[in-house]
């Protein structure tokens, strides 16, 4: 029998010299599938959660390939659908792919290379009525407060005798209508505070449409100077300095809707 590792007796030579460090555990790396070609796909959180619950070998959905104007377009229809998982998604394929390999751990504790990443993709929801309603629900869940809820409840109670109600959503003013002098108003509840809240609401709405944005395209979508948008992004979003989304922003986890989980 070999003696197990234990503290040497006090005053021994081993204590003076120090016990040798244990040898690192070596694991095998199976490189059999290094030649396989894999697609790296970023999934909306509801789809990722639904697929993670499926057993190995289960059908996750169907991939439809369509030819439009000489180009291939990919449409994914998940097998499992719910209030959060839509009927179909567009598979957007980026022009470049990261130099990565996919590695998995086997049941015996060894590592295996599953293949090289050849395509970098993103599963995106369609801009239809149902998805816009879902984004609106997520936005209200994120921006709602007890004070605003009570105010809406009071309005609803006063309008209870009416047969139907109409809520109108007005288009934001054009850039030429904005007056920089308004920023001199008080920042608490004045015009500046109202404009900032409106900008945050529109920013969150943009992240409801897709997960990652560049500063330039966000400024164009919001029709605001890049410095104003960047100031808001510092609080609400994370900037990727490297990786497949280098140069992009995505929403911080604490500002995402609980139903969306992070990206939807």
Short mmCIF file of C-alpha atoms in Angstrom, two decimals:
data_model
loop_
_atom_site.label_atom_id
_atom_site.label_comp_id
_atom_site.label_asym_id
_atom_site.label_seq_id
_atom_site.Cartn_x
_atom_site.Cartn_y
_atom_site.Cartn_z
CA UNK A 1 0.00 0.00 0.00
CA UNK A 2 1.08 3.50 -0.70
CA UNK A 3 0.74 6.14 1.91
CA UNK A 4 -1.77 8.82 1.18
CA UNK A 5 -0.92 12.49 1.03
CA UNK A 6 -0.74 14.00 4.50
CA UNK A 7 1.24 16.57 6.43
CA UNK A 8 4.80 15.37 7.21
CA UNK A 9 5.88 15.13 10.85
CA UNK A 10 6.93 18.39 12.46
CA UNK A 11 10.58 19.22 11.93
CA UNK A 12 11.07 16.75 9.08
CA UNK A 13 13.13 17.46 5.97
CA UNK A 14 9.97 17.36 3.85
CA UNK A 15 8.51 20.23 5.85
CA UNK A 16 11.68 22.28 5.46
CA UNK A 17 11.95 21.71 1.75
CA UNK A 18 8.21 21.82 1.07
CA UNK A 19 6.11 18.98 -0.35
CA UNK A 20 6.26 18.64 -4.15
CA UNK A 21 3.23 19.99 -6.00
CA UNK A 22 0.88 17.28 -7.31
CA UNK A 23 1.16 16.58 -11.02
CA UNK A 24 -1.66 18.18 -13.07
CA UNK A 25 -4.38 15.82 -14.24
CA UNK A 26 -3.95 14.98 -17.91
CA UNK A 27 -6.98 14.56 -20.18
CA UNK A 28 -7.17 13.18 -23.67
CA UNK A 29 -8.27 15.40 -26.57
CA UNK A 30 -10.06 13.58 -29.39
CA UNK A 31 -9.24 15.33 -32.68
CA UNK A 32 -11.14 12.87 -34.92
CA UNK A 33 -13.79 15.44 -35.97
CA UNK A 34 -11.46 18.40 -36.50
CA UNK A 35 -12.38 18.41 -40.20
CA UNK A 36 -16.12 18.79 -39.57
CA UNK A 37 -17.74 22.12 -40.53
CA UNK A 38 -20.02 23.69 -37.89
CA UNK A 39 -22.26 26.76 -37.75
CA UNK A 40 -22.15 29.06 -34.73
CA UNK A 41 -25.70 30.35 -34.15
CA UNK A 42 -26.73 32.95 -31.57
CA UNK A 43 -30.23 32.12 -30.34
CA UNK A 44 -32.89 34.30 -28.71
CA UNK A 45 -33.16 33.37 -25.02
CA UNK A 46 -36.67 31.80 -25.26
CA UNK A 47 -35.55 29.54 -28.13
CA UNK A 48 -32.33 28.58 -26.33
CA UNK A 49 -34.26 27.69 -23.16
CA UNK A 50 -36.80 25.62 -25.11
CA UNK A 51 -34.11 23.71 -27.01
CA UNK A 52 -32.05 23.09 -23.86
CA UNK A 53 -35.00 21.19 -22.37
CA UNK A 54 -35.11 18.74 -25.29
CA UNK A 55 -33.56 15.29 -25.03
CA UNK A 56 -30.57 14.26 -27.11
CA UNK A 57 -31.59 13.37 -30.64
CA UNK A 58 -34.91 15.23 -30.47
CA UNK A 59 -36.05 17.32 -33.45
CA UNK A 60 -35.58 21.01 -32.67
CA UNK A 61 -37.17 22.37 -35.83
CA UNK A 62 -36.96 22.67 -39.60
CA UNK A 63 -34.52 24.68 -41.73
CA UNK A 64 -36.06 25.98 -44.98
CA UNK A 65 -33.73 27.23 -47.74
CA UNK A 66 -35.23 29.78 -50.13
CA UNK A 67 -33.79 31.36 -53.28
CA UNK A 68 -34.52 35.07 -53.64
CA UNK A 69 -32.80 37.34 -56.17
CA UNK A 70 -30.03 34.80 -56.64
CA UNK A 71 -29.26 34.56 -52.91
CA UNK A 72 -30.01 31.89 -50.35
CA UNK A 73 -32.30 32.82 -47.46
CA UNK A 74 -32.74 30.57 -44.44
CA UNK A 75 -35.94 30.22 -42.43
CA UNK A 76 -36.08 28.24 -39.16
CA UNK A 77 -39.38 26.87 -37.82
CA UNK A 78 -39.01 25.57 -34.23
CA UNK A 79 -40.82 22.35 -33.32
CA UNK A 80 -41.86 23.69 -29.90
CA UNK A 81 -43.82 26.95 -29.95
CA UNK A 82 -45.24 29.04 -27.13
CA UNK A 83 -46.05 32.64 -26.22
CA UNK A 84 -42.32 33.41 -26.25
CA UNK A 85 -41.20 31.07 -29.06
CA UNK A 86 -42.51 32.37 -32.39
CA UNK A 87 -43.63 30.32 -35.40
CA UNK A 88 -40.58 31.12 -37.53
CA UNK A 89 -37.24 32.96 -37.43
CA UNK A 90 -34.84 34.26 -40.04
CA UNK A 91 -31.32 32.82 -39.93
CA UNK A 92 -28.95 35.70 -40.72
CA UNK A 93 -25.50 34.57 -41.88
CA UNK A 94 -22.63 37.03 -41.37
CA UNK A 95 -19.94 37.49 -44.00
CA UNK A 96 -17.07 36.46 -41.72
CA UNK A 97 -16.70 33.59 -39.25
CA UNK A 98 -14.54 33.58 -36.10
CA UNK A 99 -11.48 31.32 -36.03
CA UNK A 100 -12.91 28.95 -33.42
CA UNK A 101 -13.42 25.25 -32.80
CA UNK A 102 -16.23 23.63 -30.80
CA UNK A 103 -15.09 21.41 -27.91
CA UNK A 104 -17.25 19.05 -25.84
CA UNK A 105 -16.58 16.89 -22.80
CA UNK A 106 -17.33 13.18 -23.03
CA UNK A 107 -18.90 11.05 -20.28
CA UNK A 108 -15.46 9.63 -19.41
CA UNK A 109 -14.06 13.11 -18.75
CA UNK A 110 -12.08 13.40 -21.99
CA UNK A 111 -12.38 16.35 -24.36
CA UNK A 112 -13.37 16.10 -28.02
CA UNK A 113 -13.15 18.64 -30.82
CA UNK A 114 -16.51 18.58 -32.64
CA UNK A 115 -15.31 20.65 -35.61
CA UNK A 116 -14.34 24.10 -36.89
CA UNK A 117 -16.71 27.07 -37.01
CA UNK A 118 -17.36 27.82 -40.69
CA UNK A 119 -20.43 30.11 -40.43
CA UNK A 120 -21.34 32.80 -37.91
CA UNK A 121 -25.14 33.18 -37.71
CA UNK A 122 -27.87 34.85 -35.71
CA UNK A 123 -31.46 33.65 -35.35
CA UNK A 124 -33.68 36.73 -35.68
CA UNK A 125 -37.43 37.07 -35.14
CA UNK A 126 -39.62 38.42 -37.96
CA UNK A 127 -40.81 42.05 -37.79
CA UNK A 128 -44.48 41.07 -37.77
CA UNK A 129 -47.45 42.10 -35.62
CA UNK A 130 -47.02 39.33 -33.06
CA UNK A 131 -43.36 40.12 -32.45
CA UNK A 132 -44.09 43.85 -32.10
CA UNK A 133 -46.73 43.02 -29.49
CA UNK A 134 -44.23 40.81 -27.66
CA UNK A 135 -41.62 43.61 -27.67
CA UNK A 136 -44.20 46.05 -26.33
CA UNK A 137 -45.05 43.69 -23.48
CA UNK A 138 -41.39 43.27 -22.61
CA UNK A 139 -40.81 47.02 -22.72
CA UNK A 140 -43.76 47.71 -20.43
CA UNK A 141 -42.54 45.06 -18.00
CA UNK A 142 -39.10 46.67 -17.94
CA UNK A 143 -40.15 50.33 -17.73
CA UNK A 144 -43.29 49.95 -15.60
CA UNK A 145 -43.41 51.39 -12.08
CA UNK A 146 -45.91 51.25 -9.24
CA UNK A 147 -46.70 54.96 -9.62
CA UNK A 148 -47.44 54.67 -13.34
CA UNK A 149 -49.48 51.50 -12.81
CA UNK A 150 -51.64 53.23 -10.21
CA UNK A 151 -52.17 56.20 -12.53
CA UNK A 152 -53.27 53.91 -15.37
CA UNK A 153 -55.57 52.02 -13.01
CA UNK A 154 -57.23 55.30 -11.96
CA UNK A 155 -57.76 56.26 -15.62
CA UNK A 156 -59.21 52.84 -16.35
CA UNK A 157 -61.66 53.10 -13.45
CA UNK A 158 -62.87 56.51 -14.64
CA UNK A 159 -63.35 55.16 -18.16
CA UNK A 160 -65.08 51.98 -17.02
CA UNK A 161 -68.47 53.07 -18.29
CA UNK A 162 -67.24 53.33 -21.89
CA UNK A 163 -67.62 50.36 -24.21
CA UNK A 164 -64.13 50.58 -25.74
CA UNK A 165 -60.90 52.53 -25.39
CA UNK A 166 -58.26 53.61 -27.89
CA UNK A 167 -54.63 54.26 -26.99
CA UNK A 168 -52.62 56.13 -29.61
CA UNK A 169 -48.84 55.95 -29.96
CA UNK A 170 -47.46 59.15 -31.46
CA UNK A 171 -44.43 59.24 -33.73
CA UNK A 172 -41.37 60.92 -32.12
CA UNK A 173 -40.58 64.43 -33.39
CA UNK A 174 -38.21 64.81 -36.32
CA UNK A 175 -34.61 65.84 -35.57
CA UNK A 176 -35.20 69.37 -36.87
CA UNK A 177 -38.01 69.79 -34.33
CA UNK A 178 -35.64 69.17 -31.42
CA UNK A 179 -34.42 72.32 -29.69
CA UNK A 180 -31.11 72.07 -27.87
CA UNK A 181 -32.23 74.91 -25.63
CA UNK A 182 -34.67 72.50 -24.00
CA UNK A 183 -31.70 70.75 -22.38
CA UNK A 184 -31.31 73.82 -20.16
CA UNK A 185 -34.60 73.02 -18.46
CA UNK A 186 -34.46 71.34 -15.06
CA UNK A 187 -33.21 67.74 -15.28
CA UNK A 188 -35.55 66.36 -12.61
CA UNK A 189 -39.01 66.35 -14.13
CA UNK A 190 -38.72 69.02 -16.83
CA UNK A 191 -38.23 68.76 -20.54
CA UNK A 192 -34.74 67.29 -20.28
CA UNK A 193 -35.88 64.53 -17.93
CA UNK A 194 -38.82 63.73 -20.20
CA UNK A 195 -36.61 63.63 -23.31
CA UNK A 196 -34.10 61.34 -21.61
CA UNK A 197 -36.81 58.91 -20.52
CA UNK A 198 -38.22 58.88 -24.05
CA UNK A 199 -34.76 58.18 -25.47
CA UNK A 200 -34.26 55.28 -23.01
CA UNK A 201 -37.65 53.85 -23.96
CA UNK A 202 -36.81 54.01 -27.67
CA UNK A 203 -33.37 52.52 -27.01
CA UNK A 204 -34.88 49.53 -25.19
CA UNK A 205 -37.36 49.13 -28.03
CA UNK A 206 -34.44 48.88 -30.49
CA UNK A 207 -32.84 46.14 -28.38
CA UNK A 208 -36.20 44.36 -28.45
CA UNK A 209 -35.85 44.06 -32.23
CA UNK A 210 -32.31 42.66 -32.20
CA UNK A 211 -29.73 41.94 -29.53
CA UNK A 212 -26.58 43.67 -30.85
CA UNK A 213 -26.18 47.19 -32.24
CA UNK A 214 -23.30 49.39 -33.31
CA UNK A 215 -23.24 52.96 -32.04
CA UNK A 216 -23.55 54.43 -35.53
CA UNK A 217 -26.64 52.41 -36.51
CA UNK A 218 -28.29 53.05 -33.13
CA UNK A 219 -27.78 56.80 -33.55
CA UNK A 220 -29.36 56.58 -37.00
CA UNK A 221 -32.30 54.53 -35.73
CA UNK A 222 -32.93 56.93 -32.82
CA UNK A 223 -32.14 60.06 -34.92
CA UNK A 224 -29.88 61.38 -32.18
CA UNK A 225 -26.21 62.43 -32.04
CA UNK A 226 -23.82 59.61 -31.25
CA UNK A 227 -22.59 61.35 -28.08
CA UNK A 228 -26.11 61.41 -26.63
CA UNK A 229 -26.74 57.76 -27.47
CA UNK A 230 -23.35 56.70 -26.10
CA UNK A 231 -24.13 58.42 -22.78
CA UNK A 232 -27.29 56.30 -22.41
CA UNK A 233 -25.52 53.13 -23.58
CA UNK A 234 -22.91 53.50 -20.83
CA UNK A 235 -25.62 52.76 -18.26
CA UNK A 236 -27.91 50.36 -20.08
CA UNK A 237 -25.63 48.33 -22.38
CA UNK A 238 -22.34 46.44 -22.53
CA UNK A 239 -19.71 47.18 -25.20
CA UNK A 240 -17.87 44.19 -26.73
CA UNK A 241 -14.19 44.95 -27.28
CA UNK A 242 -13.39 41.53 -28.76
CA UNK A 243 -15.01 38.30 -29.88
CA UNK A 244 -17.56 37.70 -32.66
CA UNK A 245 -19.51 40.87 -31.68
CA UNK A 246 -16.53 43.21 -31.42
CA UNK A 247 -17.66 46.83 -31.75
CA UNK A 248 -21.29 46.05 -30.82
CA UNK A 249 -23.44 46.87 -27.79
CA UNK A 250 -25.97 44.58 -26.14
CA UNK A 251 -28.40 45.24 -23.27
CA UNK A 252 -27.25 44.52 -19.71
CA UNK A 253 -29.02 41.64 -18.03
CA UNK A 254 -30.69 43.77 -15.34
CA UNK A 255 -32.52 45.83 -17.99
CA UNK A 256 -33.89 42.88 -19.93
CA UNK A 257 -37.43 41.63 -19.46
CA UNK A 258 -37.62 38.54 -17.22
CA UNK A 259 -39.64 36.86 -19.97
CA UNK A 260 -36.98 37.62 -22.59
CA UNK A 261 -34.10 36.34 -20.53
CA UNK A 262 -31.47 38.35 -22.44
CA UNK A 263 -31.80 38.65 -25.96
CA UNK A 264 -35.04 37.67 -27.66
#
